[in-house]
Amino acid sequence: MEANLESNRATAGFTVKKEAEANLPTEFGNFRIVGFRSVNSDEEFVALVKGEIKTDRSILVRIHSQCLTGDVFHSLKCDCGPQLKRAMEMVQAEGSGIIVYQQQEGRGIGIVNKIRAYALQDEGADTIEANLRLGFDIDHRRYDQCAEVIKLLGARRVRLMSNNPDKLRASQDAGLDVVERIPLEIRPKAQSFKYLVAKKEKMGHLLKLNGVY
Ligand SMILES: [Zn+2]
């Protein structure tokens, strides 16, 4: 009874709920893998967690948006796969941290529409133009529930590994104290350069993009 009251109190006001947790040994080191579900949609979130997460420590955090083509198939069209790998290496080296895996494929349009967008890119459109031509906004992602996951894991002060100003802003708006931004800039490949230029120039991503290719 006491424990139930405690867990109800702990999650009051949150729209995500922790559902499961287990060990996950990886090529990069040992992590805990924690599963969350949204209470107001069918969205699921996964977090990789390492070490002790405390509100008074500044915690290394990555909010990684699912990219099936980059994360799993090692596509050269974007920098997602190498970013995830580097984030895992950095958390491992630090000995603590959180990686939230947000399953909003293709900036929220889903994998099939993302393939449609890639077909338009084959004909010369950039990543933004392709989304717009398909009738979507540039970016459908929301980060408030990712911030809730981070809070439920016990972090408040975060060092956010990201080049995306929207993620920084959303994290702050959701009540996280972003004490530092840690760039996650991957050296562009010939195939990803146009995509990264569009992200820099049209979405304001914080990329240098020098020293290429
Ligand atoms: Zn990607």
PDB file of C-alpha atoms and ligand atoms in Angstrom:
ATOM      1  CA  MET A   1       0.000   0.000   0.000  1.00  0.00           C
ATOM      2  CA  GLU A   2       2.756   2.350   1.008  1.00  0.00           C
ATOM      3  CA  ALA A   3       4.719   1.540  -2.176  1.00  0.00           C
ATOM      4  CA  ASN A   4       1.652   2.110  -4.387  1.00  0.00           C
ATOM      5  CA  LEU A   5       1.028   5.509  -2.876  1.00  0.00           C
ATOM      6  CA  GLU A   6       4.661   6.368  -3.415  1.00  0.00           C
ATOM      7  CA  SER A   7       4.585   5.391  -7.112  1.00  0.00           C
ATOM      8  CA  ASN A   8       1.288   7.238  -7.683  1.00  0.00           C
ATOM      9  CA  ARG A   9       2.779  10.338  -6.162  1.00  0.00           C
ATOM     10  CA  ALA A  10       5.954   9.961  -8.185  1.00  0.00           C
ATOM     11  CA  THR A  11       4.099   9.942 -11.506  1.00  0.00           C
ATOM     12  CA  ALA A  12       1.342  12.456 -10.742  1.00  0.00           C
ATOM     13  CA  GLY A  13       1.102  15.037 -13.507  1.00  0.00           C
ATOM     14  CA  PHE A  14       3.062  12.937 -16.017  1.00  0.00           C
ATOM     15  CA  THR A  15       1.643  11.717 -19.334  1.00  0.00           C
ATOM     16  CA  VAL A  16       4.165   8.885 -19.690  1.00  0.00           C
ATOM     17  CA  LYS A  17       4.421   5.854 -17.450  1.00  0.00           C
ATOM     18  CA  LYS A  18       7.353   3.549 -16.835  1.00  0.00           C
ATOM     19  CA  GLU A  19       6.316   0.011 -17.770  1.00  0.00           C
ATOM     20  CA  ALA A  20       9.424  -2.193 -17.828  1.00  0.00           C
ATOM     21  CA  GLU A  21      13.156  -2.214 -17.113  1.00  0.00           C
ATOM     22  CA  ALA A  22      15.985  -4.683 -17.767  1.00  0.00           C
ATOM     23  CA  ASN A  23      19.741  -4.990 -18.320  1.00  0.00           C
ATOM     24  CA  LEU A  24      21.061  -4.431 -21.840  1.00  0.00           C
ATOM     25  CA  PRO A  25      24.680  -5.389 -22.523  1.00  0.00           C
ATOM     26  CA  THR A  26      25.864  -3.710 -25.777  1.00  0.00           C
ATOM     27  CA  GLU A  27      29.030  -3.423 -27.881  1.00  0.00           C
ATOM     28  CA  PHE A  28      29.622  -0.114 -26.113  1.00  0.00           C
ATOM     29  CA  GLY A  29      29.048  -1.297 -22.551  1.00  0.00           C
ATOM     30  CA  ASN A  30      26.306  -2.298 -20.150  1.00  0.00           C
ATOM     31  CA  PHE A  31      23.145  -0.208 -19.938  1.00  0.00           C
ATOM     32  CA  ARG A  32      19.723  -0.455 -18.340  1.00  0.00           C
ATOM     33  CA  ILE A  33      16.907  -0.371 -20.890  1.00  0.00           C
ATOM     34  CA  VAL A  34      13.674   1.184 -19.662  1.00  0.00           C
ATOM     35  CA  GLY A  35      10.328   1.117 -21.476  1.00  0.00           C
ATOM     36  CA  PHE A  36       7.695   3.849 -21.140  1.00  0.00           C
ATOM     37  CA  ARG A  37       4.227   4.281 -22.614  1.00  0.00           C
ATOM     38  CA  SER A  38       2.255   7.423 -23.192  1.00  0.00           C
ATOM     39  CA  VAL A  39      -1.025   7.479 -21.266  1.00  0.00           C
ATOM     40  CA  ASN A  40      -2.770   9.578 -23.943  1.00  0.00           C
ATOM     41  CA  SER A  41      -1.571   7.903 -27.183  1.00  0.00           C
ATOM     42  CA  ASP A  42      -0.115   4.586 -28.320  1.00  0.00           C
ATOM     43  CA  GLU A  43       3.386   6.011 -28.410  1.00  0.00           C
ATOM     44  CA  GLU A  44       6.198   4.097 -26.705  1.00  0.00           C
ATOM     45  CA  PHE A  45       9.552   5.435 -25.529  1.00  0.00           C
ATOM     46  CA  VAL A  46      12.742   3.598 -24.743  1.00  0.00           C
ATOM     47  CA  ALA A  47      15.565   4.940 -22.609  1.00  0.00           C
ATOM     48  CA  LEU A  48      19.083   3.597 -22.232  1.00  0.00           C
ATOM     49  CA  VAL A  49      20.344   4.526 -18.785  1.00  0.00           C
ATOM     50  CA  LYS A  50      23.744   4.190 -17.222  1.00  0.00           C
ATOM     51  CA  GLY A  51      25.028   4.961 -13.732  1.00  0.00           C
ATOM     52  CA  GLU A  52      23.410   6.951 -10.987  1.00  0.00           C
ATOM     53  CA  ILE A  53      20.920   9.611 -12.098  1.00  0.00           C
ATOM     54  CA  LYS A  54      20.378  12.332  -9.517  1.00  0.00           C
ATOM     55  CA  THR A  55      18.557  15.662  -9.579  1.00  0.00           C
ATOM     56  CA  ASP A  56      21.559  17.572  -8.199  1.00  0.00           C
ATOM     57  CA  ARG A  57      24.033  16.277 -10.799  1.00  0.00           C
ATOM     58  CA  SER A  58      24.233  17.490 -14.392  1.00  0.00           C
ATOM     59  CA  ILE A  59      23.445  14.431 -16.484  1.00  0.00           C
ATOM     60  CA  LEU A  60      24.612  13.681 -20.026  1.00  0.00           C
ATOM     61  CA  VAL A  61      21.419  13.302 -22.106  1.00  0.00           C
ATOM     62  CA  ARG A  62      20.569  12.512 -25.724  1.00  0.00           C
ATOM     63  CA  ILE A  63      17.035  12.620 -27.156  1.00  0.00           C
ATOM     64  CA  HIS A  64      17.466  10.481 -30.274  1.00  0.00           C
ATOM     65  CA  SER A  65      14.725  10.420 -32.885  1.00  0.00           C
ATOM     66  CA  GLN A  66      14.276   7.010 -34.467  1.00  0.00           C
ATOM     67  CA  CYS A  67      15.777   6.714 -37.932  1.00  0.00           C
ATOM     68  CA  LEU A  68      15.310   3.188 -39.250  1.00  0.00           C
ATOM     69  CA  THR A  69      17.362   3.874 -42.373  1.00  0.00           C
ATOM     70  CA  GLY A  70      20.257   5.470 -40.487  1.00  0.00           C
ATOM     71  CA  ASP A  71      20.228   3.602 -37.151  1.00  0.00           C
ATOM     72  CA  VAL A  72      19.610   0.091 -38.520  1.00  0.00           C
ATOM     73  CA  PHE A  73      20.512   0.096 -42.229  1.00  0.00           C
ATOM     74  CA  HIS A  74      23.543   2.447 -41.889  1.00  0.00           C
ATOM     75  CA  SER A  75      22.219   4.802 -44.592  1.00  0.00           C
ATOM     76  CA  LEU A  76      24.656   7.492 -45.717  1.00  0.00           C
ATOM     77  CA  LYS A  77      21.821   9.980 -46.377  1.00  0.00           C
ATOM     78  CA  CYS A  78      21.852  11.313 -42.805  1.00  0.00           C
ATOM     79  CA  ASP A  79      23.986  11.483 -39.671  1.00  0.00           C
ATOM     80  CA  CYS A  80      21.565   9.681 -37.297  1.00  0.00           C
ATOM     81  CA  GLY A  81      23.350   6.325 -36.991  1.00  0.00           C
ATOM     82  CA  PRO A  82      26.789   7.782 -36.168  1.00  0.00           C
ATOM     83  CA  GLN A  83      25.142  10.272 -33.768  1.00  0.00           C
ATOM     84  CA  LEU A  84      23.492   7.447 -31.810  1.00  0.00           C
ATOM     85  CA  LYS A  85      26.748   5.483 -31.732  1.00  0.00           C
ATOM     86  CA  ARG A  86      28.696   8.498 -30.499  1.00  0.00           C
ATOM     87  CA  ALA A  87      26.072   9.277 -27.840  1.00  0.00           C
ATOM     88  CA  MET A  88      26.318   5.703 -26.522  1.00  0.00           C
ATOM     89  CA  GLU A  89      30.125   5.933 -26.494  1.00  0.00           C
ATOM     90  CA  MET A  90      29.988   9.240 -24.605  1.00  0.00           C
ATOM     91  CA  VAL A  91      27.564   7.935 -21.971  1.00  0.00           C
ATOM     92  CA  GLN A  92      29.728   4.840 -21.569  1.00  0.00           C
ATOM     93  CA  ALA A  93      32.896   6.958 -21.187  1.00  0.00           C
ATOM     94  CA  GLU A  94      31.179   9.249 -18.667  1.00  0.00           C
ATOM     95  CA  GLY A  95      29.867   6.267 -16.682  1.00  0.00           C
ATOM     96  CA  SER A  96      26.386   7.787 -16.465  1.00  0.00           C
ATOM     97  CA  GLY A  97      23.739   9.308 -18.673  1.00  0.00           C
ATOM     98  CA  ILE A  98      20.428   8.858 -20.465  1.00  0.00           C
ATOM     99  CA  ILE A  99      19.578   8.254 -24.135  1.00  0.00           C
ATOM    100  CA  VAL A 100      15.860   8.589 -24.878  1.00  0.00           C
ATOM    101  CA  TYR A 101      14.893   6.841 -28.115  1.00  0.00           C
ATOM    102  CA  GLN A 102      11.880   8.651 -29.517  1.00  0.00           C
ATOM    103  CA  GLN A 103       9.986   6.535 -32.047  1.00  0.00           C
ATOM    104  CA  GLN A 104       8.835   9.341 -34.327  1.00  0.00           C
ATOM    105  CA  GLU A 105      10.328   8.077 -37.594  1.00  0.00           C
ATOM    106  CA  GLY A 106      11.093  10.561 -40.362  1.00  0.00           C
ATOM    107  CA  ARG A 107      10.551  13.651 -38.178  1.00  0.00           C
ATOM    108  CA  GLY A 108       7.146  12.238 -37.292  1.00  0.00           C
ATOM    109  CA  ILE A 109       5.750  11.283 -40.739  1.00  0.00           C
ATOM    110  CA  GLY A 110       6.420   7.526 -40.474  1.00  0.00           C
ATOM    111  CA  ILE A 111       8.709   5.227 -42.445  1.00  0.00           C
ATOM    112  CA  VAL A 112       6.526   4.827 -45.563  1.00  0.00           C
ATOM    113  CA  ASN A 113       6.126   8.581 -45.995  1.00  0.00           C
ATOM    114  CA  LYS A 114       9.837   8.973 -45.356  1.00  0.00           C
ATOM    115  CA  ILE A 115      10.514   6.611 -48.263  1.00  0.00           C
ATOM    116  CA  ARG A 116       8.155   8.752 -50.378  1.00  0.00           C
ATOM    117  CA  ALA A 117      10.210  11.784 -49.343  1.00  0.00           C
ATOM    118  CA  TYR A 118      13.422   9.960 -50.296  1.00  0.00           C
ATOM    119  CA  ALA A 119      11.923   9.294 -53.753  1.00  0.00           C
ATOM    120  CA  LEU A 120      11.370  13.035 -54.171  1.00  0.00           C
ATOM    121  CA  GLN A 121      14.936  13.619 -52.991  1.00  0.00           C
ATOM    122  CA  ASP A 122      16.102  11.200 -55.710  1.00  0.00           C
ATOM    123  CA  GLU A 123      14.536  13.694 -58.138  1.00  0.00           C
ATOM    124  CA  GLY A 124      16.388  16.646 -56.609  1.00  0.00           C
ATOM    125  CA  ALA A 125      14.250  17.955 -53.721  1.00  0.00           C
ATOM    126  CA  ASP A 126      15.950  18.585 -50.403  1.00  0.00           C
ATOM    127  CA  THR A 127      14.658  17.065 -47.145  1.00  0.00           C
ATOM    128  CA  ILE A 128      12.477  20.077 -46.331  1.00  0.00           C
ATOM    129  CA  GLU A 129      11.028  20.533 -49.839  1.00  0.00           C
ATOM    130  CA  ALA A 130      10.201  16.819 -49.965  1.00  0.00           C
ATOM    131  CA  ASN A 131       8.169  16.979 -46.730  1.00  0.00           C
ATOM    132  CA  LEU A 132       6.329  20.081 -47.910  1.00  0.00           C
ATOM    133  CA  ARG A 133       5.548  18.579 -51.333  1.00  0.00           C
ATOM    134  CA  LEU A 134       3.993  15.570 -49.580  1.00  0.00           C
ATOM    135  CA  GLY A 135       1.752  17.923 -47.609  1.00  0.00           C
ATOM    136  CA  PHE A 136       3.555  17.602 -44.285  1.00  0.00           C
ATOM    137  CA  ASP A 137       5.077  20.235 -42.069  1.00  0.00           C
ATOM    138  CA  ILE A 138       8.845  20.390 -41.913  1.00  0.00           C
ATOM    139  CA  ASP A 139       8.940  18.692 -38.509  1.00  0.00           C
ATOM    140  CA  HIS A 140       6.137  16.887 -36.642  1.00  0.00           C
ATOM    141  CA  ARG A 141       8.190  15.867 -33.632  1.00  0.00           C
ATOM    142  CA  ARG A 142       7.324  16.829 -30.086  1.00  0.00           C
ATOM    143  CA  TYR A 143       9.718  16.502 -27.219  1.00  0.00           C
ATOM    144  CA  ASP A 144       7.624  17.190 -24.098  1.00  0.00           C
ATOM    145  CA  GLN A 145       7.085  13.505 -23.340  1.00  0.00           C
ATOM    146  CA  CYS A 146      10.798  12.814 -23.869  1.00  0.00           C
ATOM    147  CA  ALA A 147      11.456  15.450 -21.227  1.00  0.00           C
ATOM    148  CA  GLU A 148       8.983  13.657 -18.946  1.00  0.00           C
ATOM    149  CA  VAL A 149      10.899  10.394 -19.445  1.00  0.00           C
ATOM    150  CA  ILE A 150      14.109  12.171 -18.453  1.00  0.00           C
ATOM    151  CA  LYS A 151      12.442  13.598 -15.339  1.00  0.00           C
ATOM    152  CA  LEU A 152      10.916  10.251 -14.367  1.00  0.00           C
ATOM    153  CA  LEU A 153      14.413   8.759 -14.556  1.00  0.00           C
ATOM    154  CA  GLY A 154      15.465  11.319 -11.949  1.00  0.00           C
ATOM    155  CA  ALA A 155      17.358  13.963 -13.938  1.00  0.00           C
ATOM    156  CA  ARG A 156      16.693  17.709 -13.811  1.00  0.00           C
ATOM    157  CA  ARG A 157      19.992  19.353 -14.821  1.00  0.00           C
ATOM    158  CA  VAL A 158      21.088  18.104 -18.229  1.00  0.00           C
ATOM    159  CA  ARG A 159      23.981  18.433 -20.633  1.00  0.00           C
ATOM    160  CA  LEU A 160      22.151  17.867 -23.888  1.00  0.00           C
ATOM    161  CA  MET A 161      23.956  16.175 -26.792  1.00  0.00           C
ATOM    162  CA  SER A 162      22.260  17.831 -29.777  1.00  0.00           C
ATOM    163  CA  ASN A 163      22.621  20.158 -32.751  1.00  0.00           C
ATOM    164  CA  ASN A 164      18.883  20.881 -32.834  1.00  0.00           C
ATOM    165  CA  PRO A 165      17.760  24.184 -31.298  1.00  0.00           C
ATOM    166  CA  ASP A 166      14.142  22.910 -31.122  1.00  0.00           C
ATOM    167  CA  LYS A 167      15.230  20.099 -28.815  1.00  0.00           C
ATOM    168  CA  LEU A 168      17.098  22.541 -26.560  1.00  0.00           C
ATOM    169  CA  ARG A 169      14.139  24.908 -26.390  1.00  0.00           C
ATOM    170  CA  ALA A 170      11.586  22.148 -25.827  1.00  0.00           C
ATOM    171  CA  SER A 171      13.684  20.594 -23.066  1.00  0.00           C
ATOM    172  CA  GLN A 172      13.875  23.923 -21.269  1.00  0.00           C
ATOM    173  CA  ASP A 173      10.168  24.622 -21.802  1.00  0.00           C
ATOM    174  CA  ALA A 174       9.393  21.204 -20.303  1.00  0.00           C
ATOM    175  CA  GLY A 175      11.189  22.129 -17.110  1.00  0.00           C
ATOM    176  CA  LEU A 176      14.644  20.629 -17.611  1.00  0.00           C
ATOM    177  CA  ASP A 177      17.595  22.816 -16.717  1.00  0.00           C
ATOM    178  CA  VAL A 178      19.845  22.639 -19.804  1.00  0.00           C
ATOM    179  CA  VAL A 179      23.207  23.605 -18.310  1.00  0.00           C
ATOM    180  CA  GLU A 180      25.216  22.824 -21.445  1.00  0.00           C
ATOM    181  CA  ARG A 181      24.825  21.869 -25.106  1.00  0.00           C
ATOM    182  CA  ILE A 182      27.260  19.252 -26.326  1.00  0.00           C
ATOM    183  CA  PRO A 183      27.559  19.300 -30.137  1.00  0.00           C
ATOM    184  CA  LEU A 184      27.092  15.965 -31.860  1.00  0.00           C
ATOM    185  CA  GLU A 185      28.534  16.897 -35.210  1.00  0.00           C
ATOM    186  CA  ILE A 186      29.451  14.022 -37.508  1.00  0.00           C
ATOM    187  CA  ARG A 187      31.769  14.684 -40.446  1.00  0.00           C
ATOM    188  CA  PRO A 188      29.456  14.876 -43.479  1.00  0.00           C
ATOM    189  CA  LYS A 189      29.607  12.280 -46.235  1.00  0.00           C
ATOM    190  CA  ALA A 190      29.067  13.231 -49.883  1.00  0.00           C
ATOM    191  CA  GLN A 191      25.604  11.617 -49.706  1.00  0.00           C
ATOM    192  CA  SER A 192      24.549  13.459 -46.512  1.00  0.00           C
ATOM    193  CA  PHE A 193      25.954  16.907 -47.255  1.00  0.00           C
ATOM    194  CA  LYS A 194      22.865  18.366 -48.951  1.00  0.00           C
ATOM    195  CA  TYR A 195      20.646  17.037 -46.131  1.00  0.00           C
ATOM    196  CA  LEU A 196      22.864  18.637 -43.495  1.00  0.00           C
ATOM    197  CA  VAL A 197      23.002  21.951 -45.368  1.00  0.00           C
ATOM    198  CA  ALA A 198      19.165  21.992 -45.459  1.00  0.00           C
ATOM    199  CA  LYS A 199      19.051  21.282 -41.723  1.00  0.00           C
ATOM    200  CA  LYS A 200      21.510  24.081 -41.037  1.00  0.00           C
ATOM    201  CA  GLU A 201      20.017  26.684 -43.357  1.00  0.00           C
ATOM    202  CA  LYS A 202      16.289  25.875 -43.153  1.00  0.00           C
ATOM    203  CA  MET A 203      15.927  24.395 -39.660  1.00  0.00           C
ATOM    204  CA  GLY A 204      18.648  26.367 -37.901  1.00  0.00           C
ATOM    205  CA  HIS A 205      20.645  23.348 -36.803  1.00  0.00           C
ATOM    206  CA  LEU A 206      23.856  24.262 -35.077  1.00  0.00           C
ATOM    207  CA  LEU A 207      26.304  22.737 -37.567  1.00  0.00           C
ATOM    208  CA  LYS A 208      29.665  24.004 -38.744  1.00  0.00           C
ATOM    209  CA  LEU A 209      29.850  21.759 -41.839  1.00  0.00           C
ATOM    210  CA  ASN A 210      33.416  22.698 -42.558  1.00  0.00           C
ATOM    211  CA  GLY A 211      36.255  20.477 -43.569  1.00  0.00           C
ATOM    212  CA  VAL A 212      34.460  18.417 -46.186  1.00  0.00           C
ATOM    213  CA  TYR A 213      34.421  15.732 -48.350  1.00  0.00           C
TER     214      TYR A 213
HETATM  215 ZN    ZN B   1      18.427   9.711 -40.210  1.00  0.00          ZN
END
